[in-house]
XYZ file of C-alpha atoms in Angstrom:
680
model
C -2.545 -16.264 5.348
C -0.036 -15.682 8.022
C 3.669 -14.575 7.152
C 4.690 -17.917 8.427
C 2.862 -19.584 5.493
C 3.875 -17.056 3.131
C 7.366 -18.099 3.824
C 6.713 -21.833 3.383
C 5.042 -20.847 -0.054
C 8.131 -18.801 -1.109
C 10.505 -21.749 -0.350
C 8.437 -24.887 -1.539
C 6.488 -23.250 -4.643
C 8.751 -24.691 -7.429
C 8.770 -27.121 -10.179
C 9.278 -30.667 -8.891
C 11.225 -32.259 -11.918
C 13.632 -29.671 -12.808
C 16.599 -30.830 -10.583
C 18.353 -34.193 -10.232
C 18.670 -36.361 -7.213
C 21.345 -38.845 -6.778
C 21.408 -41.966 -4.712
C 24.634 -43.899 -4.148
C 24.820 -47.669 -4.671
C 24.294 -48.570 -1.164
C 20.905 -46.497 -1.036
C 19.813 -48.244 -4.316
C 20.273 -51.764 -2.933
C 17.698 -53.587 -1.223
C 17.201 -53.072 2.415
C 15.774 -55.281 5.200
C 13.468 -54.017 7.818
C 16.062 -54.371 10.577
C 18.333 -51.854 8.873
C 15.518 -49.208 8.636
C 15.548 -46.975 11.436
C 12.572 -44.682 12.063
C 13.610 -41.140 12.838
C 9.993 -39.682 13.447
C 6.590 -40.622 14.886
C 3.643 -40.959 12.229
C 0.034 -40.368 12.892
C -0.567 -44.135 12.476
C 1.146 -47.430 11.804
C 1.079 -47.191 7.985
C 4.756 -47.209 7.521
C 6.374 -48.661 4.188
C 8.375 -51.721 4.701
C 10.536 -53.727 2.418
C 8.362 -56.320 0.523
C 5.301 -54.473 0.833
C 3.059 -55.110 -2.287
C 0.884 -52.878 -4.469
C -1.052 -53.786 -7.460
C 0.182 -50.621 -9.437
C 2.785 -48.035 -9.134
C 0.285 -45.340 -8.776
C -1.076 -47.223 -5.657
C 2.360 -47.244 -4.329
C 2.714 -43.559 -4.917
C -0.664 -42.647 -3.402
C 0.443 -44.832 -0.364
C 3.731 -43.146 0.198
C 2.310 -39.644 -0.354
C -0.252 -40.113 2.280
C 2.420 -41.599 4.706
C 4.596 -38.221 3.779
C 1.759 -35.890 4.596
C 1.162 -37.400 7.936
C 4.951 -37.115 8.709
C 5.378 -33.359 7.581
C 6.871 -33.635 4.093
C 5.719 -34.343 0.430
C 7.297 -36.617 -2.290
C 7.727 -36.526 -6.046
C 8.532 -38.973 -8.745
C 12.036 -39.411 -9.502
C 14.001 -41.894 -11.537
C 12.651 -44.747 -13.552
C 14.557 -47.761 -14.771
C 13.948 -50.371 -17.332
C 15.352 -53.915 -17.339
C 17.120 -55.981 -20.070
C 16.781 -53.603 -22.779
C 13.852 -52.205 -24.874
C 10.539 -53.882 -24.511
C 10.527 -54.865 -21.102
C 8.913 -51.529 -19.829
C 9.492 -49.900 -16.618
C 10.747 -52.243 -13.930
C 11.707 -49.937 -11.058
C 10.720 -46.457 -9.790
C 11.993 -44.006 -7.040
C 9.710 -41.716 -5.035
C 11.905 -39.156 -3.093
C 11.314 -36.462 -0.675
C 10.400 -32.979 -2.072
C 13.718 -31.772 -0.868
C 15.890 -34.203 -2.304
C 18.586 -33.172 -4.853
C 20.490 -29.794 -4.918
C 20.030 -26.710 -6.846
C 22.397 -26.357 -9.793
C 24.258 -23.035 -10.151
C 22.761 -20.790 -12.661
C 24.754 -19.103 -15.271
C 24.078 -15.315 -14.911
C 23.098 -13.476 -17.942
C 22.913 -9.775 -18.506
C 20.224 -9.767 -20.957
C 17.940 -12.274 -18.744
C 17.666 -11.252 -15.103
C 17.550 -14.213 -12.683
C 14.800 -14.663 -10.068
C 16.347 -14.505 -6.595
C 14.392 -17.150 -5.093
C 15.319 -19.441 -2.296
C 15.322 -23.083 -3.073
C 13.937 -25.789 -0.833
C 16.435 -28.481 -2.183
C 18.905 -29.573 0.366
C 20.035 -33.152 -0.639
C 17.719 -34.946 1.407
C 18.265 -38.947 0.993
C 14.857 -40.049 2.118
C 12.985 -42.246 -0.628
C 11.141 -45.297 -1.350
C 12.107 -47.617 -4.337
C 9.547 -50.047 -5.916
C 10.226 -52.900 -8.544
C 8.014 -54.787 -10.576
C 7.733 -58.575 -10.083
C 5.839 -61.188 -11.961
C 4.747 -64.468 -10.292
C 2.550 -67.100 -12.070
C 1.731 -64.566 -14.737
C 0.649 -61.750 -12.374
C 2.454 -58.396 -12.262
C 2.792 -56.506 -8.992
C 5.059 -53.805 -7.415
C 7.106 -54.362 -4.307
C 8.934 -52.034 -1.980
C 12.665 -52.888 -2.394
C 14.307 -49.840 -0.682
C 13.142 -47.435 1.745
C 15.135 -44.713 3.765
C 13.100 -42.398 6.324
C 16.065 -40.203 7.315
C 15.625 -36.500 6.594
C 18.542 -33.911 6.880
C 15.879 -31.127 7.328
C 13.028 -30.337 9.830
C 9.669 -31.838 9.039
C 6.618 -29.487 9.009
C 3.906 -29.284 11.454
C 0.340 -30.520 10.374
C -0.955 -26.936 9.958
C 2.005 -26.140 7.715
C 2.433 -29.110 5.473
C -0.927 -28.328 3.746
C 0.755 -25.414 2.140
C 3.144 -27.634 0.188
C 2.434 -27.612 -3.599
C 1.780 -31.492 -3.586
C -1.151 -31.027 -1.289
C -2.697 -27.992 -2.839
C -5.150 -28.535 -5.627
C -8.142 -26.925 -7.279
C -11.005 -29.039 -8.136
C -12.886 -28.566 -11.549
C -15.954 -27.276 -9.720
C -13.818 -24.725 -7.862
C -12.076 -23.613 -11.131
C -15.478 -22.963 -12.647
C -16.348 -21.119 -9.442
C -13.313 -19.089 -9.612
C -13.656 -18.164 -13.349
C -17.264 -17.188 -12.642
C -15.951 -14.749 -9.775
C -13.313 -13.502 -12.082
C -15.761 -12.287 -14.560
C -17.672 -10.517 -11.940
C -14.480 -8.569 -10.973
C -14.171 -9.250 -7.248
C -10.661 -9.623 -5.720
C -8.996 -12.847 -5.112
C -9.101 -12.131 -1.445
C -12.985 -11.918 -1.721
C -12.971 -14.952 -3.797
C -11.176 -16.851 -1.085
C -13.472 -15.559 1.559
C -16.624 -16.455 -0.312
C -15.300 -20.012 -0.988
C -14.347 -20.411 2.744
C -17.943 -19.406 3.737
C -19.553 -21.763 1.114
C -17.402 -24.603 2.373
C -17.740 -23.860 5.959
C -13.957 -23.862 6.615
C -11.879 -21.653 8.618
C -9.897 -18.848 6.998
C -6.739 -20.131 5.325
C -7.956 -23.789 5.290
C -8.718 -24.188 1.688
C -7.067 -26.949 -0.269
C -5.392 -24.123 -2.303
C -3.864 -20.618 -1.663
C -4.358 -17.155 -3.116
C -1.047 -17.808 -5.320
C -2.760 -20.827 -6.677
C -5.815 -18.701 -7.517
C -3.704 -16.065 -9.016
C -1.941 -18.604 -11.227
C -5.187 -20.015 -12.342
C -6.531 -16.707 -13.384
C -3.455 -15.917 -15.355
C -4.049 -19.250 -17.126
C -7.486 -18.211 -17.951
C -6.355 -14.793 -19.534
C -3.349 -15.916 -21.175
C -5.106 -16.628 -24.429
C -6.995 -13.305 -24.506
C -4.187 -10.924 -23.402
C -2.847 -10.261 -26.879
C -6.299 -8.889 -27.864
C -6.559 -6.980 -24.750
C -3.161 -5.238 -25.308
C -4.173 -4.038 -28.632
C -7.575 -2.796 -27.315
C -5.905 -0.889 -24.492
C -3.281 0.910 -26.674
C -6.112 1.791 -28.987
C -8.140 3.189 -26.316
C -5.085 5.333 -25.204
C -4.542 6.608 -28.698
C -8.144 7.443 -28.997
C -7.994 9.427 -25.811
C -5.026 11.124 -27.004
C -6.718 12.248 -30.176
C -9.799 13.530 -28.216
C -7.521 15.200 -25.686
C -3.849 16.123 -26.649
C -3.063 16.735 -23.033
C -3.893 13.003 -22.154
C -0.422 11.547 -21.362
C 0.479 7.751 -21.617
C 3.679 5.741 -21.977
C 4.210 1.871 -22.348
C 6.864 -0.868 -22.863
C 6.553 -3.965 -24.603
C 8.643 -7.147 -24.455
C 10.604 -8.618 -27.283
C 7.722 -10.858 -28.236
C 5.428 -7.739 -28.539
C 3.592 -8.337 -25.325
C 2.595 -5.404 -23.327
C 4.695 -5.150 -19.929
C 4.033 -1.779 -18.400
C 1.579 1.216 -19.030
C 1.093 4.436 -17.366
C -1.366 7.329 -17.963
C -2.569 10.558 -16.498
C -5.200 13.154 -17.536
C -4.831 16.990 -18.084
C -6.707 17.753 -14.994
C -4.503 15.481 -13.057
C -1.390 17.243 -14.069
C -3.091 20.776 -13.392
C -3.852 19.496 -9.958
C -0.424 18.263 -9.305
C 1.013 21.735 -9.934
C -0.580 23.002 -6.674
C -1.205 19.880 -4.685
C 1.556 17.624 -5.680
C 3.857 18.547 -2.844
C 2.832 15.563 -0.890
C 1.919 12.227 -2.757
C 0.634 8.855 -1.913
C 1.713 5.928 -4.231
C -0.545 3.052 -3.491
C 0.763 -0.190 -4.960
C -1.318 -2.516 -2.772
C -4.062 -3.243 -5.380
C -4.137 -5.350 -8.331
C -6.276 -5.143 -11.555
C -8.432 -8.143 -10.884
C -9.246 -9.111 -14.437
C -5.529 -9.742 -15.348
C -4.018 -9.872 -11.634
C -1.516 -7.181 -12.575
C -0.170 -4.802 -10.068
C -1.739 -1.578 -10.091
C -0.180 1.794 -8.882
C -2.119 4.709 -8.298
C -0.720 8.339 -7.453
C -3.037 10.298 -5.179
C -2.828 13.433 -3.389
C -4.933 15.763 -1.194
C -6.528 19.077 -2.423
C -7.153 22.273 -0.530
C -10.663 20.915 0.574
C -9.225 17.872 2.095
C -10.385 15.524 -0.412
C -8.339 12.984 -2.425
C -7.121 13.926 -5.871
C -6.041 11.833 -8.664
C -2.503 12.241 -10.246
C -1.872 9.056 -12.424
C -2.198 5.319 -12.726
C 0.283 2.608 -13.770
C -0.007 -1.132 -14.633
C 3.043 -3.400 -14.295
C 3.859 -6.877 -15.204
C 6.150 -7.361 -12.334
C 6.631 -5.384 -9.053
C 10.547 -5.143 -8.931
C 12.993 -2.440 -8.927
C 13.125 -2.080 -12.658
C 9.389 -1.797 -13.100
C 9.046 0.727 -10.348
C 11.959 2.863 -11.519
C 10.248 3.028 -14.902
C 6.970 4.124 -13.367
C 8.496 6.795 -11.225
C 10.329 8.133 -14.259
C 7.194 8.111 -16.394
C 5.375 9.974 -13.569
C 7.913 12.697 -13.338
C 7.866 13.169 -17.094
C 4.031 13.461 -16.882
C 4.326 16.141 -14.331
C 6.943 18.072 -16.155
C 9.640 16.972 -14.026
C 8.291 18.326 -10.758
C 9.279 16.002 -7.813
C 6.992 15.891 -4.714
C 8.472 16.948 -1.320
C 7.236 13.901 0.402
C 5.894 10.497 -1.006
C 4.014 7.800 1.172
C 4.028 4.122 0.216
C 3.642 0.592 1.643
C 6.503 -1.447 2.900
C 7.624 -2.785 -0.510
C 11.595 -2.958 -0.444
C 11.712 -2.686 -4.248
C 9.774 0.451 -4.279
C 11.900 1.888 -1.528
C 14.970 1.295 -3.741
C 13.486 2.723 -6.894
C 12.431 5.815 -4.929
C 15.979 6.421 -3.593
C 17.246 6.068 -7.155
C 14.493 8.203 -9.106
C 13.687 10.526 -6.338
C 16.632 11.287 -4.235
C 15.495 14.722 -2.972
C 12.030 13.342 -2.117
C 11.397 12.402 1.640
C 10.192 8.891 1.544
C 7.802 7.646 4.293
C 5.522 4.618 4.987
C 1.989 4.830 5.289
C 0.834 4.061 8.786
C -2.608 2.777 7.878
C -0.763 0.123 5.716
C 1.463 -0.954 8.782
C -1.601 -0.864 11.361
C -3.689 -3.175 8.880
C -1.092 -5.827 9.480
C -1.199 -5.682 13.206
C -3.898 -8.315 13.805
C -2.029 -10.977 11.987
C 1.164 -9.902 13.660
C 0.218 -9.408 17.264
C -3.229 -10.700 17.932
C -2.223 -14.382 18.888
C 0.971 -13.136 20.505
C -0.441 -10.718 22.792
C -3.975 -12.105 23.366
C -6.241 -10.110 25.726
C -3.518 -7.528 25.924
C -3.683 -6.778 22.252
C -5.732 -3.618 22.590
C -3.767 -2.247 25.241
C -0.666 -2.634 23.361
C -2.180 -0.995 20.263
C -3.324 2.004 22.296
C 0.310 2.259 23.489
C 1.424 2.039 20.049
C -0.704 5.049 18.854
C 0.570 6.962 21.888
C 4.205 6.512 21.141
C 3.521 7.139 17.386
C 2.147 10.652 18.120
C 4.914 11.711 20.610
C 6.660 14.982 20.207
C 10.387 14.020 20.117
C 12.507 11.203 18.909
C 14.182 10.750 22.517
C 10.426 10.344 24.133
C 9.770 7.831 21.315
C 12.660 5.651 21.669
C 12.490 5.740 25.504
C 8.870 4.801 25.415
C 9.417 2.143 22.822
C 11.960 0.291 25.228
C 9.357 0.725 28.058
C 6.718 -0.985 25.872
C 8.959 -3.784 24.878
C 9.599 -4.572 28.467
C 5.832 -4.116 29.554
C 4.571 -6.528 26.942
C 7.576 -9.071 26.714
C 8.126 -8.196 23.039
C 12.025 -8.418 23.146
C 12.248 -11.334 20.564
C 9.343 -10.436 18.303
C 10.691 -9.921 14.867
C 7.857 -7.587 13.639
C 8.609 -5.237 16.706
C 12.290 -5.369 15.863
C 11.601 -4.542 12.177
C 9.188 -1.678 13.185
C 11.854 -0.047 15.341
C 14.570 -0.412 12.630
C 12.350 1.493 10.166
C 11.111 3.909 12.679
C 12.387 6.796 10.784
C 10.112 6.128 7.892
C 6.840 5.913 9.822
C 6.865 7.445 13.304
C 5.652 11.042 13.669
C 8.620 12.406 15.764
C 10.900 11.493 13.022
C 8.885 13.076 10.092
C 7.372 16.287 11.532
C 9.994 18.286 9.673
C 8.449 17.192 6.192
C 5.168 18.366 4.649
C 2.778 15.515 4.529
C -0.513 17.783 4.040
C -2.154 15.626 6.932
C -2.144 12.361 4.742
C -0.803 10.446 7.699
C -4.265 10.460 9.495
C -6.515 7.273 9.595
C -9.630 9.339 8.462
C -7.807 10.415 5.150
C -6.731 6.756 4.581
C -10.374 5.688 4.553
C -11.173 8.614 2.142
C -8.282 7.472 -0.161
C -9.121 3.946 -0.174
C -12.623 4.731 -1.027
C -11.434 6.991 -3.787
C -9.147 4.098 -5.214
C -12.030 1.617 -5.079
C -13.868 3.866 -7.553
C -11.333 2.719 -10.253
C -11.386 -1.009 -8.936
C -15.051 -1.863 -9.240
C -16.252 -4.454 -11.774
C -13.149 -4.571 -14.056
C -13.598 -6.880 -16.932
C -11.224 -5.566 -19.741
C -8.191 -3.489 -19.650
C -9.514 -1.084 -22.081
C -12.582 -0.355 -20.066
C -10.461 0.106 -16.979
C -8.875 3.281 -18.720
C -12.328 4.519 -19.569
C -13.658 3.932 -16.010
C -10.702 5.686 -14.412
C -11.358 8.695 -16.703
C -15.079 8.662 -15.632
C -13.967 8.428 -11.833
C -11.817 11.478 -12.150
C -14.284 13.629 -13.952
C -17.044 12.511 -11.434
C -14.743 13.382 -8.534
C -13.668 16.639 -9.909
C -17.484 17.566 -10.622
C -18.361 16.618 -7.007
C -15.518 18.547 -5.506
C -16.534 21.650 -7.512
C -20.128 21.329 -6.283
C -19.220 21.138 -2.813
C -16.818 23.892 -3.066
C -19.661 26.055 -4.418
C -21.761 25.212 -1.565
C -19.177 25.765 1.188
C -19.253 29.599 1.508
C -18.394 32.257 4.045
C -21.921 31.904 5.469
C -21.008 28.286 6.702
C -18.132 29.619 8.872
C -18.689 30.417 12.505
C -16.079 32.362 14.284
C -15.525 30.934 17.801
C -12.885 33.537 19.329
C -13.490 36.859 17.755
C -9.901 37.406 17.257
C -9.033 39.437 13.976
C -6.573 36.763 13.028
C -9.255 34.214 12.976
C -11.446 36.374 10.919
C -8.499 36.965 8.493
C -7.854 33.266 8.077
C -11.676 32.576 7.592
C -11.585 34.846 4.501
C -8.748 33.232 2.955
C -8.509 29.488 3.632
C -10.930 26.833 2.579
C -13.536 25.539 5.164
C -11.195 22.299 5.554
C -8.150 24.092 6.344
C -9.877 26.952 8.548
C -11.401 24.234 10.555
C -8.088 22.929 11.444
C -6.648 26.144 12.222
C -9.528 27.180 14.028
C -9.096 24.277 16.633
C -5.701 25.616 17.282
C -7.180 29.192 17.833
C -9.399 27.799 20.426
C -6.688 25.809 22.187
C -4.349 28.812 21.991
C -6.496 30.507 24.754
C -5.255 27.782 27.350
C -1.629 28.507 26.729
C 0.663 31.300 28.289
C 3.641 32.727 26.472
C 6.899 33.933 28.242
C 9.565 35.935 26.256
C 12.829 34.499 27.204
C 14.902 36.443 24.549
C 14.298 39.365 22.131
C 12.649 36.986 19.467
C 12.230 33.885 21.472
C 9.280 32.809 23.499
C 8.436 29.739 25.680
C 4.818 28.622 25.541
C 3.046 26.093 27.767
C -0.306 25.103 29.050
C -1.614 27.271 31.890
C -1.870 24.239 34.106
C 1.800 23.334 33.802
C 5.068 24.827 35.564
C 7.718 23.390 33.297
C 8.307 22.191 29.795
C 6.505 23.878 26.908
C 7.239 24.840 23.380
C 9.920 27.109 22.091
C 8.526 29.710 19.487
C 10.866 31.873 17.438
C 9.626 35.211 15.783
C 11.473 36.944 13.161
C 9.773 40.313 12.782
C 11.569 41.414 9.733
C 10.660 38.379 7.752
C 7.312 38.001 9.576
C 8.224 34.325 10.190
C 7.239 32.440 13.178
C 8.649 28.916 14.045
C 7.560 26.315 16.633
C 9.553 23.418 18.158
C 6.438 21.228 17.709
C 6.919 21.523 13.873
C 3.310 21.383 13.108
C 3.369 24.144 10.297
C 6.167 22.385 8.537
C 4.184 18.936 8.832
C 0.753 19.980 7.932
C 0.811 23.781 6.633
C -1.349 24.742 9.605
C -0.049 26.893 12.331
C -0.016 25.421 15.738
C -1.648 26.802 19.135
C 2.036 27.705 20.297
C 2.606 29.894 17.315
C -0.966 31.535 17.440
C -0.304 32.375 21.181
C 2.769 34.249 20.305
C 1.279 36.116 17.346
C -1.455 37.277 19.800
C 1.015 38.179 22.247
C 2.812 40.563 19.915
C -0.353 41.947 18.780
C -0.607 40.543 15.293
C -3.897 41.207 13.800
C -3.275 39.236 10.598
C -1.550 35.968 9.908
C 1.556 36.500 8.019
C 0.964 35.810 4.410
C 3.737 32.990 4.180
C 1.810 31.112 6.917
C -1.436 30.951 4.793
C -0.040 28.296 2.199
C -1.343 28.553 -1.380
C -2.384 25.032 -1.250
C -4.886 25.589 1.617
C -6.400 28.712 0.190
C -9.793 29.165 -1.588
C -8.502 28.442 -5.182
C -9.424 25.317 -7.054
C -7.359 25.687 -10.324
C -4.060 26.656 -11.505
C -3.408 30.009 -13.341
C -4.196 29.732 -16.928
C -1.025 28.998 -19.038
C -2.268 31.724 -21.484
C -2.611 34.453 -18.694
C 0.016 37.211 -18.660
C 2.061 37.904 -15.632
C 0.612 41.320 -15.457
C -3.007 40.096 -15.298
C -1.917 37.623 -12.450
C -0.312 40.333 -10.250
C -3.350 42.488 -10.859
C -5.745 39.734 -9.972
C -3.686 38.749 -6.903
C -3.607 42.254 -5.712
C -7.506 42.594 -6.004
C -7.877 39.242 -4.262
C -5.519 40.545 -1.233
C -7.539 43.633 -1.133
C -10.897 41.907 -0.883
C -9.650 39.699 1.730
C -8.369 42.717 3.704
C -11.679 44.248 3.532
C -13.495 41.051 4.608
C -11.161 40.723 7.466
C -11.866 44.310 8.594
C -15.655 43.865 8.047
C -15.849 40.776 10.390
C -13.684 42.367 12.869
C -15.997 45.595 13.157
C -19.150 43.998 12.751
C -18.555 41.723 15.831
C -18.069 44.605 18.149
C -21.827 45.115 18.777
C -25.188 43.561 17.787
C -26.340 46.584 16.032
C -23.394 46.493 13.634
C -23.628 42.627 13.197
C -27.480 43.174 11.996
C -26.211 45.744 9.637
C -23.637 43.588 8.353
C -25.986 40.556 7.775
C -28.383 42.746 5.962
C -25.824 44.384 3.651
C -23.964 41.334 2.895
C -27.292 39.370 2.089
C -28.132 42.139 -0.331
C -24.621 42.078 -1.684
C -24.540 38.316 -2.313
C -27.972 38.462 -4.072
C -26.364 41.063 -6.406
C -23.183 39.012 -6.927
C -24.957 35.877 -7.714
C -27.229 37.593 -10.258
C -24.019 38.477 -12.401
C -22.777 35.734 -15.014
C -19.404 34.699 -14.110
C -16.566 35.918 -16.203
C -12.939 36.795 -15.988
C -11.954 36.186 -12.470
C -14.648 33.424 -11.811
C -14.459 31.763 -15.252
C -12.271 28.619 -16.247
C -10.288 30.860 -18.373
C -9.407 33.438 -15.930
C -6.374 33.838 -13.842
C -7.876 32.196 -10.670
C -11.338 30.682 -9.961
C -12.242 31.855 -6.369
C -14.328 29.389 -4.265
C -17.681 31.093 -2.974
C-alpha cells in the first residue's frame, strides 16, 4: 500500500457516530430541484432529487451511498426524527457526508493519554433527507432535502475505496484469514495470497492490512488472558531452570499484560564483547497476536549475527520504547552501546535520545532502501535504476562536502526538487549517509550483505508462532542453535584455511590473531595497499594516494610513542579494520607487526568472555601466553615463506604438532571454565 493511501487511512479511519452534525433550519427545509446546484460531475445520471421515492429507508441509504462513492466521498446515518409523539415511529432520516460535523475538544487527562490523531471532520453540509409518506395505506420514503455542496476536496476513484464505508471483509474471507492466522504467516503474506486467489492487483482487495489486523485482534481478544498467564508462567519456569535468564514485564490496571522483555545468559555474555554496535529491529510483529516485536541483534567476531534480547509491546509509542530501552540496559548491566541502528520510527528516535543520550543513533540503510520502489519507481520510471546507482554512489562518498554537492547535482539531473521523500532523506542525512557516520563504530553492520543475514536470523524467531509462550521457547531454541552452529563453524575455521597473499610480516601477524572473517577484510586492504604511494609531509604525517593519481589522497598520522595510526578516511574508527592507507604508512616506517590497539578484541579469535570466577592474575598469565604464541606463529610464518625448503619443513612439523594437540583433551585454556576459549 502506498504512503498516500496510508495517509487517507489515518485521516478517515474513525468511528462514524461519535461526533455531532448540525443543520440549520434552511438546510432542513424542503428544497426544489431548481435550488439544487451540482458542484461536481458524477459517473452516471443517478443523482438524488427532491421527490425521489424509495420503498424503504435502507434502499434510500444504499442509493445515496453508491452515488457518494462515484463522486468521491462516503456517507453515514445521522439524525432520525419521529412525528407527533410516541407510537408514530421514525418519520424522517438524515444521511450526511462522512466529513460532516466538527471534532469536539477533548479534555486532557494526565492519567489517560490522548491519541494524537488527525480528524477528517470539517463541518461539511452535504446531506440527503428522506421523509416517510403514506398514501392509500401504502408507506414509502421520499427525498425532501438534498445538498451537494462540499467544503473539502473529493477523492479520486483509486482513493475513495480506502474509506471505511467501502471496506468490508466477507464471512468467507474472515474464515480464510482465521486459517492463515493459525498457520503463523504474516499479514502481508495473507494479503498477497488473497490477491493472487482473487486475481486482483496488489492493494485492490476490498479491505486493507489495518482491517485484517483489527480482525485478528478480535479473534484473539478472548484468548489473551489465558495466553498472558501461560507466557509469564513460561518465563518463571525458565528463570527457575537458569537463574541468569532475565525478564521484565508491565501490566495494565485491569491486569492485562502490556509489555514484556527477556534475554538469556549467553546473550548477556555476548553483549559484553560484541555490544559496541547494536541493531534494534522493530519492523516485525508477532503474527499470532499482531504485537510489535523488537529484537536486539549484534555481530560477533566471525561476522555472524548474535542475539541480545527481545521485547513485545502493546503499542509502539515513546513510553513503550523508553521502557524497552531501560529494561535492555538493565539486562546488560547498564552498559550502553556505542552505536545503535534502527528504522525510521520517530517515537523510537525520541526514546533513544532520552534513554541513551551518549549512544550514536543511526538509521539502517536497508530499511530505507526497501522503500525506494514505492517511493520512486512510478516517479522516475525507466530512470529508476540509474537514480538508484547514483544514490549508492553518493551514500558511499568519503566527505560530507562531496555528498552535499553530489546530492544537489542528483536532484537537478533527475528533476526531484519537489519530491518530499528526497527532501526528507536529505534532512535526515546525518543519520544514514556514510560520510556523516564514519567517525563512529558500526562493526560493518551497514552493508546489505549483513542485512540479509540479520533478517534470516530474525526469521528463525518468527516462523509458525501460534502461542506467546511457545514463542519464548522457540526463541531460546533459536539462540542455542545459532550458538552451536557458530561454535562448530569456528572449530572448522583454522589456520590451515588462511592463505597469505602478500608475504608481509604484518599480514602473517594479523592472520595469527584475527578471526578468518576479520582477517579477510584486512587482507583485502593489504593487497590494495601495494597500489598506493606514501609521501612524508611532516615528521609524523604522511600523504597516501593511488599510484596513478598526481593529486588528492588521504592524510595519515603516525604517533610512534603511542603506536597509533590514524587515517582521514576513518575506516578503522568505522569498522575496526585498518585501511590500505594506514597499512601503506606502517609498511613505509618498517613496522613488522600491527600495533596491538589496531587489532580490536572483538575481531580476535576468542568466542567467550573471561569467566567471572577467574582471578586477575590468571587472566594476565593467559593473555601473556596467548600473545607469546601469536608472536611465535608470526615469526614461524615469516621465516617459513622465505624458501620452498623452509616451507616444506614447516608444513611437516606443524602437521605433526596439530595431530599431537588434537589428541589432548581440552581443559583450562580451551574449556568453557577457562579464562579464554581460543578458536582453532
